[in-house]
GROMACS .gro file of C-alpha atoms in nm:
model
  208
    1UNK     CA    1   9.532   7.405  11.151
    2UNK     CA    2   9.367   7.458  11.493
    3UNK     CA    3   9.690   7.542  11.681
    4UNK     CA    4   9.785   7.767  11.336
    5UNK     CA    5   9.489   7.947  11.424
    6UNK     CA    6   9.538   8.000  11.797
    7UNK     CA    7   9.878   8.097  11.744
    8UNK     CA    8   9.763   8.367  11.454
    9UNK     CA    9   9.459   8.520  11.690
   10UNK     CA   10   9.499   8.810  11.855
   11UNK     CA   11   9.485   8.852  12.214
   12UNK     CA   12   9.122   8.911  12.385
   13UNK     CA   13   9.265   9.239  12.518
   14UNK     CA   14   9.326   9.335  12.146
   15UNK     CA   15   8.995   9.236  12.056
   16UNK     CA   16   8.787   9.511  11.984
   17UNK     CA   17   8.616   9.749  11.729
   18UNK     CA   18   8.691  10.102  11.630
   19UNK     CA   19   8.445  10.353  11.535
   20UNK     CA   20   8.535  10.746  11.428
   21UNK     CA   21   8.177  10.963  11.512
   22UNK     CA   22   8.145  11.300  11.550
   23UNK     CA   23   8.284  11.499  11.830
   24UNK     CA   24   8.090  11.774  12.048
   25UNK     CA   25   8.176  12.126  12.093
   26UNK     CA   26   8.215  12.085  12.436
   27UNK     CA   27   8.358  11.807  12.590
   28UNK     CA   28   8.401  11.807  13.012
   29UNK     CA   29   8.713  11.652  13.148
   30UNK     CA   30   8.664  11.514  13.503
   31UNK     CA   31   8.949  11.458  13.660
   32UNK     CA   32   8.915  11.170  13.952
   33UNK     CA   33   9.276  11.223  14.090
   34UNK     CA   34   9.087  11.566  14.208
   35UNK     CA   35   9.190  11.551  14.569
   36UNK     CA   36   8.855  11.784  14.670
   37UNK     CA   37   8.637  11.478  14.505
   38UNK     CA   38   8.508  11.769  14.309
   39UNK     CA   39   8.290  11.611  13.969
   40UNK     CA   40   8.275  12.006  13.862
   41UNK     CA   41   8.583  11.874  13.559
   42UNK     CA   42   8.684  12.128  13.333
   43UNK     CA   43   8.534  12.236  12.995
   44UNK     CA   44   8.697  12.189  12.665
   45UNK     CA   45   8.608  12.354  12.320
   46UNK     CA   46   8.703  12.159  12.047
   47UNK     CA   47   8.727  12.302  11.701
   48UNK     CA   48   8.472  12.271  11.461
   49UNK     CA   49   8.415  11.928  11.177
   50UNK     CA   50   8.625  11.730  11.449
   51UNK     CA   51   8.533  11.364  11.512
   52UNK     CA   52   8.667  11.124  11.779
   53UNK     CA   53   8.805  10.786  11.765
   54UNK     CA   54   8.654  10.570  12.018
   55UNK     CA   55   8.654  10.216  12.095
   56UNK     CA   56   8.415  10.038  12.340
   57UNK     CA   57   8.574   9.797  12.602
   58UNK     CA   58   8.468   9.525  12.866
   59UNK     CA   59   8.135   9.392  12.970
   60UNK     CA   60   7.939   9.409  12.617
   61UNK     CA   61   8.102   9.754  12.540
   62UNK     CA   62   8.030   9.888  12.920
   63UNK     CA   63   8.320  10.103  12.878
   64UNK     CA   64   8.364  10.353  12.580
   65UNK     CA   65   8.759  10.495  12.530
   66UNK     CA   66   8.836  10.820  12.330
   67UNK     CA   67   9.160  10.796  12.204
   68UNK     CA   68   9.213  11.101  11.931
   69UNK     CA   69   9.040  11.360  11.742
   70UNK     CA   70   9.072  11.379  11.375
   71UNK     CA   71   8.916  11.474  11.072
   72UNK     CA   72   8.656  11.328  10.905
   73UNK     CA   73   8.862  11.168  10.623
   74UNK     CA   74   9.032  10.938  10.864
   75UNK     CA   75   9.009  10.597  10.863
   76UNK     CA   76   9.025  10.382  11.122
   77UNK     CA   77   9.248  10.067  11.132
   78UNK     CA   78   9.167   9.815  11.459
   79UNK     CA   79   9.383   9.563  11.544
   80UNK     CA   80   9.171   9.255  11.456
   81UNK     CA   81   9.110   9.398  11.081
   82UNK     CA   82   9.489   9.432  11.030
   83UNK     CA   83   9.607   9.090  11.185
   84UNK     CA   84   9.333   8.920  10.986
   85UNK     CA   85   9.451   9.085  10.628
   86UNK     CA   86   9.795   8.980  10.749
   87UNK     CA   87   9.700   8.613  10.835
   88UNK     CA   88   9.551   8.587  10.523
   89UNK     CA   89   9.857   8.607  10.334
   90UNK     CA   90  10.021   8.378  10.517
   91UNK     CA   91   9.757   8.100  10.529
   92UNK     CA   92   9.784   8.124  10.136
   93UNK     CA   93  10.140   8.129  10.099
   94UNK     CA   94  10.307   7.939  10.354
   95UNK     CA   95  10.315   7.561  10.441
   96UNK     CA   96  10.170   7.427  10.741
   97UNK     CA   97  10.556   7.324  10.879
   98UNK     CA   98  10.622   7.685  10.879
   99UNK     CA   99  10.314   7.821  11.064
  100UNK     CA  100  10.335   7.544  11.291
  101UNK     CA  101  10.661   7.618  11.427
  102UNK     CA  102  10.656   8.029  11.375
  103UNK     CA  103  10.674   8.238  11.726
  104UNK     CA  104  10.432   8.506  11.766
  105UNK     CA  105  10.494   8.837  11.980
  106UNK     CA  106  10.262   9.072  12.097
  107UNK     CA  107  10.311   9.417  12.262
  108UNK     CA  108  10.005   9.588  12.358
  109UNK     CA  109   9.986   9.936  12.540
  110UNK     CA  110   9.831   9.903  12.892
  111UNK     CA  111   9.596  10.190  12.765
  112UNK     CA  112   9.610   9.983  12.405
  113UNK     CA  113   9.646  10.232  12.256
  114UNK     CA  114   9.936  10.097  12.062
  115UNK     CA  115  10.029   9.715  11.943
  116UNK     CA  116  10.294   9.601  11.749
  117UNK     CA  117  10.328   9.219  11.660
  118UNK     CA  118  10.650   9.064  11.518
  119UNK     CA  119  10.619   8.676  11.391
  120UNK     CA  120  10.976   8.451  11.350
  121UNK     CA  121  10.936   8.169  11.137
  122UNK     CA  122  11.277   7.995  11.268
  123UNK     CA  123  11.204   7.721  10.979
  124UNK     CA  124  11.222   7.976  10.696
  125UNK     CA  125  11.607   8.054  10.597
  126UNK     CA  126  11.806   8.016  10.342
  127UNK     CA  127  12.176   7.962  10.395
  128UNK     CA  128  12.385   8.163  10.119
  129UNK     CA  129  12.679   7.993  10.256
  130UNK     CA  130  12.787   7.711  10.539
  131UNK     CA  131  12.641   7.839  10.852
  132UNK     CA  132  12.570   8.177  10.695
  133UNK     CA  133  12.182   8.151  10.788
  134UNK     CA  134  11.953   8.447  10.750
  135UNK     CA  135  11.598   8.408  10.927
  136UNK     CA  136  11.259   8.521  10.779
  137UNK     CA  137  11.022   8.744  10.989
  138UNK     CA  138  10.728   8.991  10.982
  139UNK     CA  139  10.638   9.286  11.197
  140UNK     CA  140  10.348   9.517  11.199
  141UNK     CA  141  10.253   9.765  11.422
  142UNK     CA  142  10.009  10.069  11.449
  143UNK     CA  143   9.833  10.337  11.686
  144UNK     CA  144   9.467  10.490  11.728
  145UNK     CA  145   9.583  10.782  11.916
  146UNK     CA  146   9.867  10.864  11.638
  147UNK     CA  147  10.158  10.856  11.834
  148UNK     CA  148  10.273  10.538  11.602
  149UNK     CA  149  10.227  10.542  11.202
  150UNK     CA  150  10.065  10.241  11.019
  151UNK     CA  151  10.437  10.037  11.013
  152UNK     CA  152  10.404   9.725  10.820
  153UNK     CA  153  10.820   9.530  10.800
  154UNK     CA  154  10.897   9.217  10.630
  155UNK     CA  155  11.270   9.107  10.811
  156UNK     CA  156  11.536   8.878  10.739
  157UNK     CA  157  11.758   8.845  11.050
  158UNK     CA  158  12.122   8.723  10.967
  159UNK     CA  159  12.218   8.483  11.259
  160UNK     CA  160  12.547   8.524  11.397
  161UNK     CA  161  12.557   8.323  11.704
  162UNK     CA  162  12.420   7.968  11.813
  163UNK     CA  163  12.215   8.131  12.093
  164UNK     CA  164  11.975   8.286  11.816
  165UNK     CA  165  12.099   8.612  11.857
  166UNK     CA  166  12.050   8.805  11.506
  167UNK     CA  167  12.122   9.139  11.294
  168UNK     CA  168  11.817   9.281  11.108
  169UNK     CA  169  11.844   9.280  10.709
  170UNK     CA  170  11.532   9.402  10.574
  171UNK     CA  171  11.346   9.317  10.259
  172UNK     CA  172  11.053   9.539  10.307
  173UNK     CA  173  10.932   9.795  10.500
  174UNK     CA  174  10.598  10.032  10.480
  175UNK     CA  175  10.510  10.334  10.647
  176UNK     CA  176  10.217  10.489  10.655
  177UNK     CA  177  10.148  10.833  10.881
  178UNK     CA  178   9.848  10.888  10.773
  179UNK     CA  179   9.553  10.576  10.757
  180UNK     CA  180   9.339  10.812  10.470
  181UNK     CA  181   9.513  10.635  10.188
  182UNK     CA  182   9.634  10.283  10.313
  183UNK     CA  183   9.532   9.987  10.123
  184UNK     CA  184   9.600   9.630  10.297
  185UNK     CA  185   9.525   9.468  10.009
  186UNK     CA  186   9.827   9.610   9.871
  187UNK     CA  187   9.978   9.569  10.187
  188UNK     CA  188   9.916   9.206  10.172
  189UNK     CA  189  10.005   9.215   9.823
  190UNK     CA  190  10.400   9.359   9.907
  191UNK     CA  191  10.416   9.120  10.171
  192UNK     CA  192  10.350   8.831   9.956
  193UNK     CA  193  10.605   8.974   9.690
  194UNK     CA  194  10.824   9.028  10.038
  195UNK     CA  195  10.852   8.661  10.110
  196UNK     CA  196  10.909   8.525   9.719
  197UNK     CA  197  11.166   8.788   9.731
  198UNK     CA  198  11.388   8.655  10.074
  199UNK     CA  199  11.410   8.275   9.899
  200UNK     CA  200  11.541   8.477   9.587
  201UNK     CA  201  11.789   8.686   9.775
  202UNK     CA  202  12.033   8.371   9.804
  203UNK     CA  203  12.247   8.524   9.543
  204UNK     CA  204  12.282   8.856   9.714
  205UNK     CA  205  12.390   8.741  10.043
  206UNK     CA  206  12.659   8.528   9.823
  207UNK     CA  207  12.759   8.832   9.643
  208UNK     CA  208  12.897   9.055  10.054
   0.00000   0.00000   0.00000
């Protein structure tokens, strides 16, 4: 279960909280590309009832990001809460074969700003006929600064070559552009329903 685990965890650069506080009215933008070395920055005035998504990085938080302003119904999703709803669903519903051998990738923004995680579980297929094998996976992937919805994708990837090389089929797929009304228990929910549904889709994949 310990190498389960490592495999599942995020990585450290991913690992920290998200707060959404209230924003000023002015905010100064100092700009240290300023070939004068001038600190003077420029003043911004930001409308009124905005708030700021922030996120506090390095040294015990010695470093505080901004990364959007937004109103004060939104709800911020960090990378850690979302990994750990999704990890919870498959600790419960798939066997420890599986999760040992699954392949976990991670793409994370160099401002991170953005991450997107896809998991292959090369040991979950089903073969609707000889050497017809379609592949299970998962992908999630979401933004602070809005430039990527809430995505959540459950995948089945038909292999059509013995290198691994695949073509995407997909079972489910969420999208969410706003994060006021996104549930991940429901999330998890669908992507439990998701995964009973590829070992049920035999019969499909017969049928083309």
């Amino acid at each position: 279960m310990e190498k389960i685990m490592e495999k599942l965890a995020l990585p450290q650069e991913a690992m920290f909280g998200v707060k959404v506080i209230p924003a000023p009215e002015v905010m100064r933008i100092i700009s240290h590309e300023d070939p004068t070395g001038s600190d003077a920055g420029t003043d911004y005035y930001l409308p009124k009832n905005k708030y700021m998504v922030v996120a506090e990085h390095g040294w015990r938080g010695s470093h505080t990001r901004i990364y959007n302003f937004v109103s004060s119904r939104y709800k911020p999703l960090d990378y850690n809460y979302i990994n750990n709803s999704v990890n919870d669903v498959l600790l419960k519903t798939l066997n420890q074969n599986i999760l040992n051998n699954m392949i976990v990738k991670d793409y994370i923004a160099s401002d991170k700003s953005r991450m997107k995680r896809r998991i292959i579980f090369p040991t979950m297929t089903i073969e609707p006929e000889i050497n017809d094998i379609i592949r299970y996976g998962l992908e999630w992937s979401t933004s602070l600064n809005s430039t990527w919805a809430f995505n959540n994708m459950a995948l089945a990837d038909r292999l059509w070559c013995l290198n691994g090389c695949t073509t995407p089929d997909f079972h489910y797929h969420s999208y969410q552009k706003h994060t006021t009304n996104i549930s991940l228990d429901k999330e998890a929910s669908k992507m439990s329903n998701a995964i009973d549904s590829f070992y049920n889709s035999e019969s499909k994949y017969k049928a083309w």
